[in-house]
Amino acid sequence: GQPRGHVRPGSSGAAVQRAPQAAAPEEPGEDAEVNTGKKTFTEVQTERLEQAERTVLIKCPPKLNENKLLQYLSSHGNIKSHFFFENRGIHALIEFSEKNSIASLQDAIGVPSAAEYHVVPFKSRLFTFMLKNPVSQAAEETPLHLSPQFHIPVKDLIQKLCHADSISSQMYILLNEYQLTDENIKLRYLVCSLVRDFAHAYFPDSTVKPFGSSVNTFGKLGCDVDMFLDFRDTQKHAAKMKKGPFEMEYQMKRLPSERLATQKILSVIGDCLDNFGPGCVSVQKILNARCPLVKFSHQPTGFQCDLSVSNSIAIKSSELLYIYGCLDSRVRALVFSVRCWARVHGLTNSIPGTWITNFSLTMMVMFFLQRRSPPIIPTLDQLKELADQKDKLVIGGYDCSFVSDLSKIKRTNNTETLDVLLGDFFEYYGNFDFRRNSINLRKGKEVNKPESSPLYIWNPFEQDLNISKNVNQPQLEKFVAMARESAWILRKEEKAQQMINKEPWGLAALLIPFGKSNSNKMKNRMKGIGSETIRNLLDSLKLNNPNSLQKAVGK
Ligand code: GTP
Ligand code: MG
């Protein structure tokens, strides 16, 4: 049972007159700026969270008169921006200029009579737009522009890539098709803000913030929303507490461990979302996990959400990736291509297991970019040197400081094309000595593995942890084999012929599963090829020697 309201005009006469302003677009460039990377991670988050608090979601009838909707809404205040999207029907996201417009809209709606609904009297920010007379509503109907919330299927992507003129442009096409749109980001922050409304009932000073791929610039359309409950905005209280003679039983009963506190908090919030959260379905409390969380699906936006309690290390990881993603346009293009490639070949999976995670894979790309000559992105130690006083942060004894101001970071002189980088990425990891070496982004160096996990990627902040501890030997071997195969495909220089034959080439060829037929084809091709480059490459990859693969990955 989700409480639903009919949007009704507060004072309909005025609403009609104010209509043109209601539909006025927001200041030019304002939203674009959020994504240009000029702003610090914290600035973007603060701005987006504030924006989300002025935002409501409206379920619309299939035949909608956009102007009518905006006219009604404008009687509650100026609309700063809006867009429509399809998710089990048409929805509108409406951003008001002022937060109090939402209260005005909520107050204009009566509580449904008890005979019809048995409601929990919680005022939500989800509304349904219904007019008594649907005929007049559909009049002057103009087609709505629907903002896409999902990326195109891989097979359609492959088609598009075939028309590009270089691998580099293929990679940018993939990036453009897959990356989060401004609209999708607004929806993600809105979900966090809606969950916050519930958390407020218990913890009035808490906030709910997104982290992970929703905010680190590497999210693709359709990825989950990782969010956490943050109590750290209660700093003002902490500062006061030290001064006076009082100590407060702080918000809750004293518990013997932080983990137990986290579990209790998530348990009540989980129940609350399950019982009263409009559109929150399939709520699952996973409290015994290493990182306790509540999973749920938010139907109105279609997002799969993971709610946990404030995890400073994860936020810092998101910020670090955000910085890397903003520094150079090649970074995101390469990560998106590699992630898509890994998904197609079953190297990553949406269910947890012994697979490489997207997070680990992204770190591997970052490390590769640190290893270029000259490096494309700085090491974490270099970012730490640039940190100023306000960037200083120690979490659990680990120094997690690094610069937040992007303008302080010197941009690279490296001008390598993505064509080169993609091929070299596969070659680099196809030949990486995983048996002996580990990946360390803090130093930007391959260092001896401290223990025997097949794949060892240092957690950049908790330095004694391996972020890819879950990866087993067969999965690593598969990754190396796929990387070698891909390096080979990219190097074989058949682009012209493939384009004539209308066969997928370059990145497109890498996004088709490598079947058995493919490897037979490969052997036949090898016989006929005299090219020095390819022979050298084959030597270096030692494809003919079945032991070499196992040797490299440590079997
Ligand atoms: P998607 O696959 O697009 O969801 O990428 P993601 O980066 O959001 O990954 P995921 O949802 O699995 O995890 C969310 C965030 O949790 C990551 O961005 C990391 O900050 C953190 N995280 C995930 N896995 C690990 C891990 O193994 N170790 C550490 N330290 N942090 C992790
Ligand atoms: Mg995620």
Coordinates of C-alpha atoms and ligand atoms in Angstrom, one line a residue:
G1 CA 0.0 0.0 0.0
Q2 CA 1.6 3.2 -1.1
P3 CA -0.1 6.4 -0.1
R4 CA -1.2 8.1 -3.3
G5 CA -2.3 11.6 -3.9
H6 CA -4.2 13.3 -6.6
V7 CA -2.4 16.4 -7.7
R8 CA -5.0 19.1 -7.5
P9 CA -4.4 22.8 -8.1
G10 CA -4.2 24.9 -5.0
S11 CA -5.6 27.9 -6.8
S12 CA -6.3 27.0 -10.3
G13 CA -6.8 30.5 -11.7
A14 CA -3.3 31.6 -10.8
A15 CA -1.8 28.3 -12.0
V16 CA -2.9 28.8 -15.6
Q17 CA -1.5 32.3 -15.7
R18 CA 1.9 31.2 -14.4
A19 CA 2.2 28.3 -16.8
P20 CA 4.9 29.7 -19.1
Q21 CA 7.3 30.3 -16.2
A22 CA 6.7 26.8 -15.0
A23 CA 8.1 25.2 -18.1
A24 CA 11.0 27.6 -18.3
P25 CA 14.3 25.7 -18.6
E26 CA 16.9 26.1 -15.8
E27 CA 19.9 28.4 -16.2
P28 CA 21.9 27.3 -19.2
G29 CA 24.9 25.1 -18.4
E30 CA 24.2 24.7 -14.8
D31 CA 23.7 21.0 -14.8
A32 CA 26.4 20.4 -17.4
E33 CA 28.8 22.0 -15.0
V34 CA 28.1 19.3 -12.4
N35 CA 29.7 16.8 -14.7
T36 CA 32.6 18.8 -16.1
G37 CA 34.9 17.8 -13.2
K38 CA 35.7 21.3 -12.1
K39 CA 33.9 20.7 -8.8
T40 CA 35.2 18.6 -6.0
F41 CA 33.5 15.4 -5.2
T42 CA 32.0 16.9 -2.1
E43 CA 30.7 19.9 -3.9
V44 CA 28.9 17.8 -6.5
Q45 CA 27.4 15.6 -3.8
T46 CA 26.2 18.5 -1.7
E47 CA 24.6 20.2 -4.7
R48 CA 22.9 17.1 -6.0
L49 CA 21.6 16.1 -2.5
E50 CA 20.1 19.6 -2.0
Q51 CA 18.6 19.4 -5.5
A52 CA 17.0 16.0 -4.7
E53 CA 15.3 17.4 -1.6
R54 CA 13.4 19.9 -3.8
T55 CA 12.3 17.1 -6.1
V56 CA 9.2 14.9 -6.4
L57 CA 8.2 12.0 -8.6
I58 CA 4.8 12.0 -10.4
K59 CA 3.2 9.0 -12.0
C60 CA 1.3 10.1 -15.1
P61 CA -1.5 8.7 -17.2
P62 CA -0.5 7.2 -20.5
K63 CA -2.0 10.1 -22.4
L64 CA -0.6 13.2 -20.8
N65 CA -0.9 16.8 -21.5
E66 CA 2.5 18.1 -20.3
N67 CA 1.4 21.7 -20.1
K68 CA -1.6 20.9 -17.9
L69 CA 0.6 19.0 -15.5
L70 CA 3.1 21.8 -15.3
Q71 CA 0.3 24.4 -14.9
Y72 CA -1.2 22.5 -11.9
L73 CA 2.2 22.1 -10.3
S74 CA 3.2 25.7 -10.8
S75 CA 0.5 26.8 -8.4
H76 CA 2.8 25.3 -5.7
G77 CA 5.9 27.1 -6.9
N78 CA 8.4 27.6 -9.7
I79 CA 9.6 24.4 -11.4
K80 CA 13.3 24.5 -12.0
S81 CA 13.6 21.5 -14.2
H82 CA 11.6 18.4 -15.2
F83 CA 11.8 15.4 -17.4
F84 CA 9.7 12.3 -18.2
F85 CA 10.7 8.7 -18.3
E86 CA 9.1 5.3 -18.8
N87 CA 9.1 2.8 -16.0
R88 CA 5.9 0.7 -15.6
G89 CA 4.2 3.7 -17.1
I90 CA 5.2 7.3 -17.6
H91 CA 6.7 9.2 -14.7
A92 CA 7.8 12.8 -14.3
L93 CA 10.6 14.0 -12.1
I94 CA 9.9 17.6 -11.0
E95 CA 12.5 19.8 -9.4
F96 CA 11.0 22.8 -7.7
S97 CA 13.1 25.9 -7.1
E98 CA 12.0 25.9 -3.4
K99 CA 11.7 23.1 -1.0
N100 CA 8.5 24.4 0.5
S101 CA 6.7 23.9 -2.8
I102 CA 6.6 20.2 -1.8
A103 CA 4.8 20.9 1.4
S104 CA 2.4 23.0 -0.5
L105 CA 1.7 20.2 -2.9
Q106 CA 1.4 17.6 -0.1
D107 CA -1.0 19.9 1.9
A108 CA -3.3 20.3 -1.1
I109 CA -4.0 16.6 -1.2
G110 CA -6.5 15.0 1.1
V111 CA -5.8 11.7 2.9
P112 CA -7.7 9.0 1.1
S113 CA -10.9 8.0 2.9
A114 CA -10.4 4.9 5.2
A115 CA -13.2 3.1 3.3
E116 CA -11.0 3.0 0.2
Y117 CA -7.5 2.7 1.5
H118 CA -6.0 1.8 4.8
V119 CA -3.1 4.1 4.8
V120 CA -0.1 4.8 7.0
P121 CA -0.3 8.6 7.3
F122 CA 3.2 9.2 5.9
K123 CA 3.5 12.1 3.5
S124 CA 5.6 10.9 0.6
R125 CA 7.0 12.7 -2.4
L126 CA 5.5 10.2 -4.8
F127 CA 2.3 11.4 -6.5
T128 CA -0.1 10.2 -9.1
F129 CA -1.5 12.7 -11.6
M130 CA -5.1 12.0 -12.4
L131 CA -7.8 14.3 -13.8
K132 CA -11.5 13.6 -13.4
N133 CA -12.0 14.3 -17.1
P134 CA -9.3 12.4 -19.0
V135 CA -10.6 13.7 -22.4
S136 CA -9.7 17.3 -21.7
Q137 CA -6.4 16.1 -20.3
A138 CA -5.5 14.4 -23.5
A139 CA -6.4 17.4 -25.6
E140 CA -3.7 19.3 -27.5
E141 CA -1.6 16.2 -26.9
T142 CA 2.1 16.6 -28.0
P143 CA 4.4 13.7 -27.9
L144 CA 6.4 13.6 -24.7
H145 CA 10.1 13.3 -24.8
L146 CA 11.1 10.3 -22.6
S147 CA 14.6 10.3 -21.2
P148 CA 16.2 6.8 -21.6
Q149 CA 17.1 5.1 -18.3
F150 CA 18.7 2.0 -19.8
H151 CA 21.6 1.5 -22.3
I152 CA 21.1 -0.1 -25.7
P153 CA 21.6 -3.9 -25.9
V154 CA 25.2 -5.1 -26.7
K155 CA 24.1 -6.4 -30.1
D156 CA 22.8 -2.9 -31.1
L157 CA 26.0 -1.3 -29.7
I158 CA 28.1 -3.6 -31.9
Q159 CA 26.2 -2.4 -34.9
K160 CA 26.9 1.2 -34.1
L161 CA 30.6 0.5 -33.4
C162 CA 31.0 -1.0 -36.9
H163 CA 30.3 2.4 -38.4
A164 CA 33.0 4.2 -36.4
D165 CA 36.3 5.1 -38.1
S166 CA 38.7 4.2 -35.3
I167 CA 38.9 2.1 -32.1
S168 CA 39.2 5.3 -30.2
S169 CA 35.9 6.6 -31.6
Q170 CA 34.3 3.2 -30.9
M171 CA 35.3 3.6 -27.3
Y172 CA 33.7 7.0 -27.0
I173 CA 30.5 5.7 -28.7
L174 CA 30.3 3.0 -26.1
L175 CA 30.9 5.5 -23.3
N176 CA 28.2 7.8 -24.6
E177 CA 25.7 5.0 -24.9
Y178 CA 26.4 3.5 -21.5
Q179 CA 27.2 6.3 -19.1
L180 CA 24.7 7.7 -16.6
T181 CA 22.7 10.7 -18.0
D182 CA 22.1 13.8 -16.0
E183 CA 18.5 12.7 -15.6
N184 CA 19.4 9.3 -14.4
I185 CA 21.8 10.8 -11.8
K186 CA 19.0 13.0 -10.6
L187 CA 16.8 9.9 -10.1
R188 CA 19.6 8.2 -8.1
Y189 CA 20.0 11.1 -5.8
L190 CA 16.2 11.3 -5.5
V191 CA 16.0 7.7 -4.3
C192 CA 18.6 8.4 -1.6
S193 CA 16.6 11.5 -0.6
L194 CA 13.4 9.5 -0.3
V195 CA 15.1 6.9 1.9
R196 CA 16.4 9.8 4.0
D197 CA 12.9 10.9 4.7
F198 CA 12.4 7.5 6.5
A199 CA 15.8 7.6 8.2
H200 CA 14.8 11.1 9.5
A201 CA 12.0 9.6 11.5
Y202 CA 14.5 7.9 13.7
F203 CA 17.7 10.0 13.2
P204 CA 16.8 13.6 12.4
D205 CA 20.4 14.5 11.7
S206 CA 21.2 11.7 9.3
T207 CA 21.6 11.9 5.6
V208 CA 21.6 9.2 2.9
K209 CA 24.3 9.5 0.3
P210 CA 25.1 7.5 -2.8
F211 CA 28.5 6.0 -3.3
G212 CA 30.1 3.5 -5.7
S213 CA 29.4 3.7 -9.4
S214 CA 26.4 6.1 -9.1
V215 CA 28.9 8.8 -8.2
N216 CA 32.4 7.7 -9.1
T217 CA 31.9 8.6 -12.9
F218 CA 32.1 5.0 -13.9
G219 CA 28.4 4.1 -13.5
K220 CA 26.5 2.7 -16.5
L221 CA 22.8 3.0 -17.0
G222 CA 21.1 0.2 -15.1
C223 CA 23.7 -0.2 -12.4
D224 CA 22.6 -0.5 -8.8
V225 CA 22.4 2.4 -6.4
D226 CA 24.8 2.0 -3.5
M227 CA 23.8 4.3 -0.6
F228 CA 24.7 4.7 3.0
L229 CA 23.3 6.3 6.0
D230 CA 25.5 9.0 7.3
F231 CA 25.5 10.3 10.8
R232 CA 28.6 12.3 10.5
D233 CA 26.7 15.5 9.7
T234 CA 26.2 15.6 13.4
Q235 CA 29.6 17.2 13.8
K236 CA 28.0 20.3 15.3
H237 CA 26.8 18.1 18.2
A238 CA 30.2 16.4 18.6
A239 CA 31.8 19.8 19.0
K240 CA 29.3 21.0 21.6
M241 CA 29.5 17.8 23.6
K242 CA 33.1 18.3 24.5
K243 CA 32.5 21.7 26.1
G244 CA 29.7 21.1 28.6
P245 CA 29.6 18.8 31.7
F246 CA 26.9 16.6 30.1
E247 CA 27.2 13.4 28.3
M248 CA 24.3 12.2 26.2
E249 CA 23.0 8.6 25.9
Y250 CA 23.7 9.2 22.3
Q251 CA 20.7 8.5 20.1
M252 CA 20.5 4.8 21.1
K253 CA 21.4 2.3 23.7
R254 CA 25.0 1.8 24.2
L255 CA 26.1 -1.3 22.3
P256 CA 29.2 -3.4 22.7
S257 CA 30.3 -3.1 19.1
E258 CA 30.0 -0.8 16.1
R259 CA 28.9 -3.8 14.0
L260 CA 26.0 -4.5 16.4
A261 CA 24.9 -0.8 16.3
T262 CA 25.0 -0.9 12.5
Q263 CA 22.9 -4.1 12.4
K264 CA 20.3 -2.7 14.7
I265 CA 20.0 0.6 12.7
L266 CA 19.7 -1.2 9.4
S267 CA 17.2 -3.6 10.9
V268 CA 14.8 -0.9 11.9
I269 CA 15.3 1.1 8.7
G270 CA 14.8 -2.0 6.7
D271 CA 11.5 -2.8 8.5
C272 CA 10.4 0.7 8.0
L273 CA 11.1 0.7 4.3
D274 CA 9.4 -2.7 4.0
N275 CA 6.3 -1.7 5.9
F276 CA 5.8 1.9 4.9
G277 CA 8.2 2.8 2.1
P278 CA 6.2 3.7 -1.0
G279 CA 7.3 1.6 -3.9
C280 CA 10.0 -0.2 -1.9
V281 CA 9.6 -3.9 -2.6
S282 CA 11.7 -7.1 -2.1
V283 CA 13.3 -5.7 1.0
Q284 CA 16.0 -8.0 2.2
K285 CA 18.0 -7.5 5.3
I286 CA 21.5 -9.0 4.9
L287 CA 22.9 -8.1 8.4
N288 CA 25.4 -10.9 8.8
A289 CA 27.5 -10.0 5.8
R290 CA 31.0 -8.6 6.2
C291 CA 29.4 -5.2 5.4
P292 CA 25.8 -5.4 6.7
L293 CA 23.2 -4.0 4.3
V294 CA 19.5 -3.8 3.3
K295 CA 18.7 -4.6 -0.3
F296 CA 15.5 -3.4 -1.9
S297 CA 14.0 -2.6 -5.2
H298 CA 12.5 0.9 -5.7
Q299 CA 9.7 0.4 -8.1
P300 CA 8.9 3.9 -9.2
T301 CA 12.5 4.5 -10.4
G302 CA 13.3 0.9 -11.2
F303 CA 16.5 0.9 -9.2
Q304 CA 18.0 -1.9 -7.3
C305 CA 19.3 -0.4 -4.1
D306 CA 21.9 -1.4 -1.5
L307 CA 21.7 0.5 1.8
S308 CA 24.5 0.3 4.3
V309 CA 25.7 2.4 7.2
S310 CA 28.4 5.1 6.7
N311 CA 31.6 3.5 5.4
S312 CA 34.3 6.1 5.1
I313 CA 36.7 3.9 3.2
A314 CA 34.1 3.2 0.5
I315 CA 33.4 6.9 0.2
K316 CA 37.0 7.7 -0.2
S317 CA 37.4 5.0 -2.8
S318 CA 34.5 6.6 -4.7
E319 CA 36.1 10.0 -4.5
L320 CA 39.5 8.7 -5.6
L321 CA 37.8 7.1 -8.7
Y322 CA 35.9 10.3 -9.3
I323 CA 39.2 12.2 -9.4
Y324 CA 40.8 9.8 -11.8
G325 CA 37.6 9.8 -14.0
C326 CA 37.7 13.6 -14.2
L327 CA 41.4 14.0 -15.0
D328 CA 41.5 12.7 -18.5
S329 CA 38.7 11.7 -20.9
R330 CA 40.6 8.5 -21.9
V331 CA 40.2 7.1 -18.4
R332 CA 36.4 6.7 -18.5
A333 CA 36.4 5.6 -22.1
L334 CA 38.9 2.8 -21.3
V335 CA 37.1 1.7 -18.1
F336 CA 33.7 1.5 -19.8
S337 CA 35.2 -0.6 -22.7
V338 CA 37.0 -2.9 -20.4
R339 CA 34.0 -3.4 -18.1
C340 CA 31.7 -4.1 -21.1
W341 CA 34.2 -6.5 -22.5
A342 CA 34.5 -8.3 -19.2
R343 CA 30.8 -8.6 -18.8
V344 CA 30.3 -10.1 -22.3
H345 CA 32.9 -12.8 -21.7
G346 CA 31.5 -13.7 -18.3
L347 CA 34.6 -12.4 -16.4
T348 CA 32.3 -10.2 -14.2
N349 CA 28.9 -11.1 -13.0
S350 CA 26.1 -9.3 -11.2
I351 CA 26.0 -12.0 -8.5
P352 CA 28.8 -12.1 -6.1
G353 CA 31.3 -15.0 -6.4
T354 CA 34.8 -15.8 -7.4
W355 CA 34.6 -13.4 -10.3
I356 CA 36.6 -10.2 -10.6
T357 CA 34.3 -7.3 -9.5
N358 CA 33.8 -4.2 -11.5
F359 CA 35.5 -2.3 -8.7
S360 CA 38.7 -4.5 -8.9
L361 CA 38.6 -4.3 -12.7
T362 CA 38.4 -0.5 -12.6
M363 CA 41.4 -0.4 -10.2
M364 CA 43.3 -2.6 -12.7
V365 CA 42.7 -0.1 -15.4
M366 CA 43.8 2.8 -13.1
F367 CA 47.0 0.9 -12.4
F368 CA 47.7 0.3 -16.1
L369 CA 47.2 4.1 -16.7
Q370 CA 49.7 4.8 -13.9
R371 CA 52.2 2.5 -15.5
R372 CA 52.2 4.3 -18.9
S373 CA 55.2 6.4 -19.9
P374 CA 54.5 9.2 -19.2
P375 CA 51.8 8.2 -16.7
I376 CA 48.2 9.2 -17.6
I377 CA 47.1 9.5 -14.0
P378 CA 49.1 10.1 -10.8
T379 CA 49.7 7.6 -8.0
L380 CA 47.8 7.8 -4.8
D381 CA 51.0 8.9 -3.0
Q382 CA 51.3 11.8 -5.4
L383 CA 47.7 12.8 -4.8
K384 CA 48.5 12.6 -1.1
E385 CA 51.4 15.0 -1.4
L386 CA 49.1 17.6 -3.0
A387 CA 46.6 17.4 -0.1
D388 CA 46.1 20.5 2.0
Q389 CA 45.0 20.9 5.6
K390 CA 41.3 20.4 4.9
D391 CA 42.0 17.2 2.9
K392 CA 43.7 15.5 5.9
L393 CA 41.9 12.4 6.9
V394 CA 42.8 9.4 9.0
I395 CA 40.4 6.5 9.2
G396 CA 41.1 3.6 11.5
G397 CA 44.7 4.5 11.8
Y398 CA 45.2 4.7 8.0
D399 CA 46.1 8.0 6.4
C400 CA 43.5 8.4 3.7
S401 CA 44.4 12.0 2.8
F402 CA 44.6 13.1 -0.8
V403 CA 43.9 16.3 -2.8
S404 CA 40.3 17.1 -3.4
D405 CA 40.8 20.2 -5.6
L406 CA 41.2 19.0 -9.2
S407 CA 42.8 22.1 -10.4
K408 CA 45.9 21.4 -8.3
I409 CA 46.6 18.2 -10.2
K410 CA 49.0 18.6 -13.1
R411 CA 47.5 17.0 -16.3
T412 CA 49.5 14.4 -18.2
N413 CA 51.7 15.0 -21.3
N414 CA 50.9 11.6 -22.5
T415 CA 49.1 11.7 -25.9
E416 CA 48.7 8.0 -26.6
T417 CA 45.5 7.2 -28.5
L418 CA 42.8 4.9 -27.0
D419 CA 43.5 2.5 -29.9
V420 CA 47.0 2.0 -28.5
L421 CA 45.8 2.0 -24.9
L422 CA 43.2 -0.7 -25.3
G423 CA 45.5 -3.1 -27.1
D424 CA 48.3 -2.4 -24.6
F425 CA 45.9 -3.0 -21.7
F426 CA 45.2 -6.5 -22.9
E427 CA 48.8 -7.1 -23.6
Y428 CA 49.9 -5.8 -20.2
Y429 CA 47.6 -8.0 -18.2
G430 CA 48.0 -10.9 -20.7
N431 CA 51.6 -10.9 -19.7
F432 CA 51.4 -9.7 -16.1
D433 CA 53.3 -11.9 -13.6
F434 CA 50.3 -12.5 -11.3
R435 CA 52.2 -15.3 -9.6
R436 CA 54.7 -13.0 -8.1
N437 CA 53.4 -9.5 -8.4
S438 CA 50.6 -7.5 -6.9
I439 CA 48.9 -4.2 -8.0
N440 CA 49.6 -1.2 -5.8
L441 CA 47.9 2.0 -6.8
R442 CA 49.3 4.0 -3.9
K443 CA 52.8 3.5 -5.2
G444 CA 51.9 3.0 -8.9
K445 CA 54.3 0.0 -8.9
E446 CA 54.1 -3.8 -9.2
V447 CA 55.2 -5.1 -5.8
N448 CA 55.8 -8.6 -4.5
K449 CA 52.6 -10.3 -3.4
P450 CA 52.4 -10.3 0.4
E451 CA 50.3 -13.5 0.3
S452 CA 49.2 -16.2 -2.1
S453 CA 45.8 -15.0 -3.3
P454 CA 45.7 -15.5 -7.1
L455 CA 45.0 -11.9 -7.8
Y456 CA 46.3 -9.3 -5.3
I457 CA 45.1 -5.7 -5.6
W458 CA 46.0 -3.6 -2.6
N459 CA 43.2 -1.7 -1.0
P460 CA 44.4 1.8 -1.5
F461 CA 43.3 2.9 2.0
E462 CA 43.3 -0.2 4.2
Q463 CA 46.8 -1.2 3.1
D464 CA 46.8 -4.7 4.5
L465 CA 43.7 -5.8 2.6
N466 CA 43.3 -7.3 -0.9
I467 CA 40.3 -6.0 -2.7
S468 CA 40.2 -9.0 -5.1
K469 CA 40.6 -11.7 -2.4
N470 CA 37.5 -13.4 -3.8
V471 CA 39.0 -14.1 -7.2
N472 CA 40.1 -17.8 -7.6
Q473 CA 42.7 -19.3 -9.9
P474 CA 40.4 -20.4 -12.7
Q475 CA 38.8 -17.0 -12.9
L476 CA 42.2 -15.3 -13.1
E477 CA 43.3 -17.8 -15.8
K478 CA 40.2 -17.0 -17.8
F479 CA 40.8 -13.3 -17.5
V480 CA 44.4 -13.7 -18.7
A481 CA 43.3 -16.0 -21.6
M482 CA 40.7 -13.5 -22.7
A483 CA 43.1 -10.6 -22.5
R484 CA 45.6 -12.5 -24.7
E485 CA 43.0 -13.4 -27.2
S486 CA 41.8 -9.8 -27.3
A487 CA 45.3 -8.4 -27.7
W488 CA 45.7 -10.7 -30.6
I489 CA 42.4 -9.7 -32.3
L490 CA 43.3 -6.0 -32.0
R491 CA 46.8 -6.5 -33.4
K492 CA 45.9 -8.4 -36.5
E493 CA 45.3 -5.4 -38.6
E494 CA 42.4 -6.7 -40.7
K495 CA 40.2 -3.7 -40.1
A496 CA 39.9 -2.7 -43.8
Q497 CA 38.9 -6.2 -44.9
Q498 CA 36.5 -6.6 -42.0
M499 CA 34.9 -3.3 -42.8
I500 CA 34.4 -4.3 -46.5
N501 CA 32.9 -7.6 -45.3
K502 CA 30.7 -5.7 -42.8
E503 CA 32.2 -7.9 -40.1
P504 CA 32.6 -6.4 -36.6
W505 CA 36.1 -5.0 -36.2
G506 CA 38.1 -3.4 -33.4
L507 CA 36.2 -3.0 -30.1
A508 CA 33.1 -4.5 -31.8
A509 CA 35.0 -7.8 -32.5
L510 CA 36.0 -8.0 -28.8
L511 CA 32.3 -7.8 -27.7
I512 CA 31.3 -11.0 -29.4
P513 CA 31.9 -14.1 -27.2
F514 CA 35.0 -16.0 -28.4
G515 CA 33.6 -19.4 -29.3
K516 CA 35.4 -22.5 -30.5
S517 CA 34.9 -21.6 -34.1
N518 CA 36.7 -18.4 -33.4
S519 CA 39.9 -20.1 -32.2
N520 CA 39.9 -22.5 -35.2
K521 CA 39.6 -19.5 -37.4
M522 CA 42.5 -17.9 -35.5
K523 CA 44.8 -21.0 -36.1
N524 CA 44.0 -20.9 -39.8
R525 CA 44.7 -17.2 -40.0
M526 CA 48.0 -17.7 -38.3
K527 CA 49.2 -20.1 -40.9
G528 CA 48.8 -17.6 -43.7
I529 CA 50.2 -14.6 -42.0
G530 CA 53.8 -13.5 -42.6
S531 CA 53.7 -10.2 -40.8
E532 CA 56.6 -9.6 -38.5
T533 CA 54.5 -7.8 -36.0
I534 CA 52.1 -10.7 -35.6
R535 CA 54.9 -13.2 -35.3
N536 CA 56.6 -11.2 -32.7
L537 CA 53.3 -10.7 -30.9
L538 CA 52.6 -14.5 -30.9
D539 CA 56.1 -15.1 -29.6
S540 CA 55.6 -12.6 -26.8
L541 CA 52.2 -14.1 -26.0
K542 CA 53.5 -17.7 -26.4
L543 CA 50.1 -18.8 -27.5
N544 CA 51.5 -22.0 -28.8
N545 CA 52.7 -23.1 -25.5
P546 CA 49.9 -24.2 -23.3
N547 CA 52.1 -24.1 -20.2
S548 CA 53.0 -20.5 -20.5
L549 CA 49.5 -19.3 -19.4
Q550 CA 49.5 -21.4 -16.3
K551 CA 53.0 -20.3 -15.5
A552 CA 52.1 -16.7 -15.7
V553 CA 49.1 -17.0 -13.4
G554 CA 50.9 -19.2 -11.0
K555 CA 49.7 -22.8 -11.5
Ligands
GTP1 P1 28.9 -1.6 -10.1 O1 29.3 -2.9 -10.5 O2 28.6 -0.7 -11.3 O3 27.8 -1.5 -9.1 O4 30.2 -0.9 -9.5 P2 30.4 -0.3 -8.0 O5 31.7 0.4 -8.0 O6 29.2 0.4 -7.5 O7 30.6 -1.7 -7.1 P3 29.7 -2.3 -6.0 O8 28.3 -1.9 -6.1 O9 30.0 -3.7 -6.0 O10 30.3 -1.6 -4.7 C1 30.1 -0.3 -4.3 C2 31.3 0.3 -3.7 O11 31.7 -0.5 -2.6 C3 32.5 0.3 -4.6 O12 32.5 1.4 -5.5 C4 33.6 0.4 -3.6 O13 33.8 1.7 -3.1 C5 33.1 -0.5 -2.5 N1 33.6 -1.9 -2.7 C6 33.0 -2.8 -3.4 N2 33.8 -4.0 -3.3 C7 34.8 -3.7 -2.5 C8 35.9 -4.5 -2.0 O14 36.1 -5.6 -2.3 N3 36.7 -3.8 -1.2 C9 36.6 -2.5 -0.9 N4 37.5 -2.0 -0.1 N5 35.6 -1.8 -1.3 C10 34.7 -2.3 -2.1
MG2 MG 27.3 -0.5 -7.3

